[in-house]
Amino acid sequence: MRAALKCLGLLVIALVAVSNALAQSNAPFRLDLVPGSTSTTAGATFNVDVVVSGLEGVSPALALTDYDLDVSYDPLILVGTGITFGSGLGGPLDSLQSSNGTGGGLIDLAEVSFLDYASLRALQDDSFVLATLSFQSLAQGVSSLEFVLGPNFIVDVQTDKSGLPGNAAGANCSVNCVSLGGARVTVAAAAVPEPGTLLLGGIGFAAVALVRRRRMAAPRFAG
């Protein structure tokens, strides 16, 4: 009996995953982390953009009004260092922007626009940058960057007809009306100078120091 219940539970989980995948494949617009692949070295800094696209793929075109997103990463390999919001929702004068930290393996960013549909459509192209995430690489390895799906995941859109969010229920899009794309960061070990290079550098510094010492020790004569 327990084995049958366990199998039934696994089947339900699989069906939900397939349902979500099918829903995302038919979603009217996308959220991506760009670039999708980054190669860097330990200690270096780099940026990743949160990009929305496909708002003009339906008629009437959609306007993004607000979002609340979490992006996960491996804190043993990377550390988030900052968030820069874009201007597609009006910027700091016409929207409320919030970020609850960048460390610990999770970046939380949210924004709510105060603008109407027409004003937002004037600001938003079919594809634009919601925000730029800044990172520093800590150690050699590979880290994925992924949107975290859960109750806090919100992406709201409007149409010019209803003035309500664009999905059938009239609530936030959740996972069912947006397709998601993650990223992958590969961190190589920092380059270490070869022993020969270090030896030559040491000899050069020693020679410069010796020349300076001799010049200081040389007698000086009044002209």
mmCIF file of N, CA, C and O in Angstrom, residues 68-106:
data_model
loop_
_atom_site.group_PDB
_atom_site.id
_atom_site.type_symbol
_atom_site.label_atom_id
_atom_site.label_comp_id
_atom_site.label_asym_id
_atom_site.label_seq_id
_atom_site.Cartn_x
_atom_site.Cartn_y
_atom_site.Cartn_z
ATOM 1 N N ASP A 68 8.193 40.470 -8.848
ATOM 2 C CA ASP A 68 8.932 40.104 -7.633
ATOM 3 C C ASP A 68 9.662 38.809 -7.954
ATOM 4 O O ASP A 68 9.037 37.756 -8.111
ATOM 5 N N LEU A 69 10.982 38.874 -8.076
ATOM 6 C CA LEU A 69 11.774 37.754 -8.557
ATOM 7 C C LEU A 69 12.874 37.392 -7.567
ATOM 8 O O LEU A 69 13.468 38.271 -6.930
ATOM 9 N N ASP A 70 13.158 36.104 -7.463
ATOM 10 C CA ASP A 70 14.315 35.600 -6.731
ATOM 11 C C ASP A 70 15.214 34.871 -7.708
ATOM 12 O O ASP A 70 14.738 34.056 -8.517
ATOM 13 N N VAL A 71 16.515 35.149 -7.645
ATOM 14 C CA VAL A 71 17.501 34.473 -8.490
ATOM 15 C C VAL A 71 18.500 33.771 -7.572
ATOM 16 O O VAL A 71 19.104 34.405 -6.701
ATOM 17 N N SER A 72 18.669 32.475 -7.780
ATOM 18 C CA SER A 72 19.571 31.693 -6.937
ATOM 19 C C SER A 72 20.919 31.477 -7.623
ATOM 20 O O SER A 72 21.015 31.478 -8.851
ATOM 21 N N TYR A 73 21.963 31.279 -6.805
ATOM 22 C CA TYR A 73 23.301 30.972 -7.297
ATOM 23 C C TYR A 73 24.051 30.207 -6.217
ATOM 24 O O TYR A 73 23.573 30.099 -5.074
ATOM 25 N N ASP A 74 25.221 29.662 -6.539
ATOM 26 C CA ASP A 74 26.025 28.899 -5.578
ATOM 27 C C ASP A 74 26.893 29.870 -4.775
ATOM 28 O O ASP A 74 27.827 30.462 -5.320
ATOM 29 N N PRO A 75 26.625 30.027 -3.475
ATOM 30 C CA PRO A 75 27.385 31.001 -2.677
ATOM 31 C C PRO A 75 28.827 30.580 -2.401
ATOM 32 O O PRO A 75 29.610 31.386 -1.904
ATOM 33 N N LEU A 76 29.163 29.328 -2.684
ATOM 34 C CA LEU A 76 30.551 28.895 -2.529
ATOM 35 C C LEU A 76 31.413 29.317 -3.713
ATOM 36 O O LEU A 76 32.643 29.336 -3.621
ATOM 37 N N ILE A 77 30.762 29.669 -4.822
ATOM 38 C CA ILE A 77 31.482 30.022 -6.042
ATOM 39 C C ILE A 77 31.325 31.498 -6.383
ATOM 40 O O ILE A 77 32.252 32.138 -6.891
ATOM 41 N N LEU A 78 30.161 32.067 -6.079
ATOM 42 C CA LEU A 78 29.869 33.462 -6.425
ATOM 43 C C LEU A 78 29.336 34.210 -5.215
ATOM 44 O O LEU A 78 28.863 33.605 -4.255
ATOM 45 N N VAL A 79 29.394 35.532 -5.296
ATOM 46 C CA VAL A 79 28.714 36.383 -4.320
ATOM 47 C C VAL A 79 28.091 37.548 -5.081
ATOM 48 O O VAL A 79 28.726 38.150 -5.947
ATOM 49 N N GLY A 80 26.823 37.821 -4.786
ATOM 50 C CA GLY A 80 26.180 38.978 -5.396
ATOM 51 C C GLY A 80 26.674 40.255 -4.751
ATOM 52 O O GLY A 80 26.808 40.338 -3.527
ATOM 53 N N THR A 81 26.952 41.269 -5.568
ATOM 54 C CA THR A 81 27.515 42.517 -5.047
ATOM 55 C C THR A 81 26.628 43.729 -5.288
ATOM 56 O O THR A 81 26.876 44.788 -4.715
ATOM 57 N N GLY A 82 25.577 43.605 -6.126
ATOM 58 C CA GLY A 82 24.734 44.772 -6.347
ATOM 59 C C GLY A 82 23.646 44.535 -7.364
ATOM 60 O O GLY A 82 23.668 43.561 -8.122
ATOM 61 N N ILE A 83 22.657 45.423 -7.373
ATOM 62 C CA ILE A 83 21.538 45.398 -8.317
ATOM 63 C C ILE A 83 21.346 46.807 -8.872
ATOM 64 O O ILE A 83 21.287 47.771 -8.111
ATOM 65 N N THR A 84 21.241 46.911 -10.188
ATOM 66 C CA THR A 84 20.925 48.181 -10.841
ATOM 67 C C THR A 84 19.631 48.001 -11.627
ATOM 68 O O THR A 84 19.573 47.200 -12.563
ATOM 69 N N PHE A 85 18.593 48.733 -11.246
ATOM 70 C CA PHE A 85 17.304 48.599 -11.914
ATOM 71 C C PHE A 85 17.302 49.361 -13.237
ATOM 72 O O PHE A 85 17.908 50.414 -13.366
ATOM 73 N N GLY A 86 16.557 48.807 -14.209
ATOM 74 C CA GLY A 86 16.380 49.486 -15.480
ATOM 75 C C GLY A 86 15.287 50.534 -15.395
ATOM 76 O O GLY A 86 14.713 50.787 -14.328
ATOM 77 N N SER A 87 14.969 51.130 -16.553
ATOM 78 C CA SER A 87 13.979 52.226 -16.583
ATOM 79 C C SER A 87 12.672 51.817 -17.248
ATOM 80 O O SER A 87 11.813 52.656 -17.488
ATOM 81 N N GLY A 88 12.507 50.524 -17.537
ATOM 82 C CA GLY A 88 11.337 50.081 -18.276
ATOM 83 C C GLY A 88 10.032 50.226 -17.531
ATOM 84 O O GLY A 88 8.955 50.240 -18.146
ATOM 85 N N LEU A 89 10.070 50.321 -16.199
ATOM 86 C CA LEU A 89 8.855 50.515 -15.411
ATOM 87 C C LEU A 89 8.751 51.937 -14.866
ATOM 88 O O LEU A 89 7.937 52.224 -13.994
ATOM 89 N N GLY A 90 9.604 52.820 -15.378
ATOM 90 C CA GLY A 90 9.514 54.228 -15.023
ATOM 91 C C GLY A 90 10.672 54.765 -14.222
ATOM 92 O O GLY A 90 10.802 55.977 -14.057
ATOM 93 N N GLY A 91 11.515 53.880 -13.687
ATOM 94 C CA GLY A 91 12.642 54.357 -12.904
ATOM 95 C C GLY A 91 12.231 54.740 -11.501
ATOM 96 O O GLY A 91 11.071 54.608 -11.099
ATOM 97 N N PRO A 92 13.159 55.254 -10.706
ATOM 98 C CA PRO A 92 12.894 55.538 -9.288
ATOM 99 C C PRO A 92 11.837 56.612 -9.043
ATOM 100 O O PRO A 92 11.242 56.649 -7.971
ATOM 101 N N LEU A 93 11.578 57.475 -10.023
ATOM 102 C CA LEU A 93 10.575 58.526 -9.835
ATOM 103 C C LEU A 93 9.154 58.019 -10.057
ATOM 104 O O LEU A 93 8.199 58.568 -9.497
ATOM 105 N N ASP A 94 9.005 56.984 -10.882
ATOM 106 C CA ASP A 94 7.670 56.501 -11.251
ATOM 107 C C ASP A 94 7.445 55.043 -10.873
ATOM 108 O O ASP A 94 6.503 54.413 -11.377
ATOM 109 N N SER A 95 8.288 54.486 -10.019
ATOM 110 C CA SER A 95 8.085 53.112 -9.571
ATOM 111 C C SER A 95 8.701 52.932 -8.190
ATOM 112 O O SER A 95 9.550 53.717 -7.756
ATOM 113 N N LEU A 96 8.253 51.896 -7.510
ATOM 114 C CA LEU A 96 8.803 51.524 -6.215
ATOM 115 C C LEU A 96 9.730 50.339 -6.425
ATOM 116 O O LEU A 96 9.296 49.280 -6.877
ATOM 117 N N GLN A 97 11.015 50.519 -6.127
ATOM 118 C CA GLN A 97 12.025 49.488 -6.348
ATOM 119 C C GLN A 97 12.524 48.959 -5.011
ATOM 120 O O GLN A 97 12.739 49.727 -4.072
ATOM 121 N N SER A 98 12.713 47.636 -4.947
ATOM 122 C CA SER A 98 13.129 47.022 -3.686
ATOM 123 C C SER A 98 14.049 45.855 -3.960
ATOM 124 O O SER A 98 13.845 45.083 -4.893
ATOM 125 N N SER A 99 15.088 45.725 -3.136
ATOM 126 C CA SER A 99 15.983 44.568 -3.185
ATOM 127 C C SER A 99 16.346 44.190 -1.755
ATOM 128 O O SER A 99 16.724 45.049 -0.960
ATOM 129 N N ASN A 100 16.173 42.917 -1.447
ATOM 130 C CA ASN A 100 16.409 42.452 -0.077
ATOM 131 C C ASN A 100 17.689 41.626 0.017
ATOM 132 O O ASN A 100 17.690 40.484 0.454
ATOM 133 N N GLY A 101 18.779 42.227 -0.420
ATOM 134 C CA GLY A 101 20.066 41.560 -0.255
ATOM 135 C C GLY A 101 20.493 40.812 -1.490
ATOM 136 O O GLY A 101 19.690 40.438 -2.339
ATOM 137 N N THR A 102 21.811 40.611 -1.592
ATOM 138 C CA THR A 102 22.386 39.911 -2.736
ATOM 139 C C THR A 102 23.253 38.733 -2.311
ATOM 140 O O THR A 102 23.755 38.002 -3.158
ATOM 141 N N GLY A 103 23.463 38.531 -1.012
ATOM 142 C CA GLY A 103 24.353 37.471 -0.558
ATOM 143 C C GLY A 103 23.603 36.216 -0.168
ATOM 144 O O GLY A 103 22.380 36.131 -0.231
ATOM 145 N N GLY A 104 24.360 35.197 0.248
ATOM 146 C CA GLY A 104 23.758 33.968 0.745
ATOM 147 C C GLY A 104 23.168 33.070 -0.307
ATOM 148 O O GLY A 104 22.362 32.189 0.002
ATOM 149 N N GLY A 105 23.495 33.294 -1.572
ATOM 150 C CA GLY A 105 23.004 32.414 -2.625
ATOM 151 C C GLY A 105 21.663 32.808 -3.205
ATOM 152 O O GLY A 105 21.097 32.061 -4.002
ATOM 153 N N LEU A 106 21.115 33.967 -2.814
ATOM 154 C CA LEU A 106 19.809 34.374 -3.325
ATOM 155 C C LEU A 106 19.761 35.887 -3.503
ATOM 156 O O LEU A 106 20.144 36.639 -2.608
#
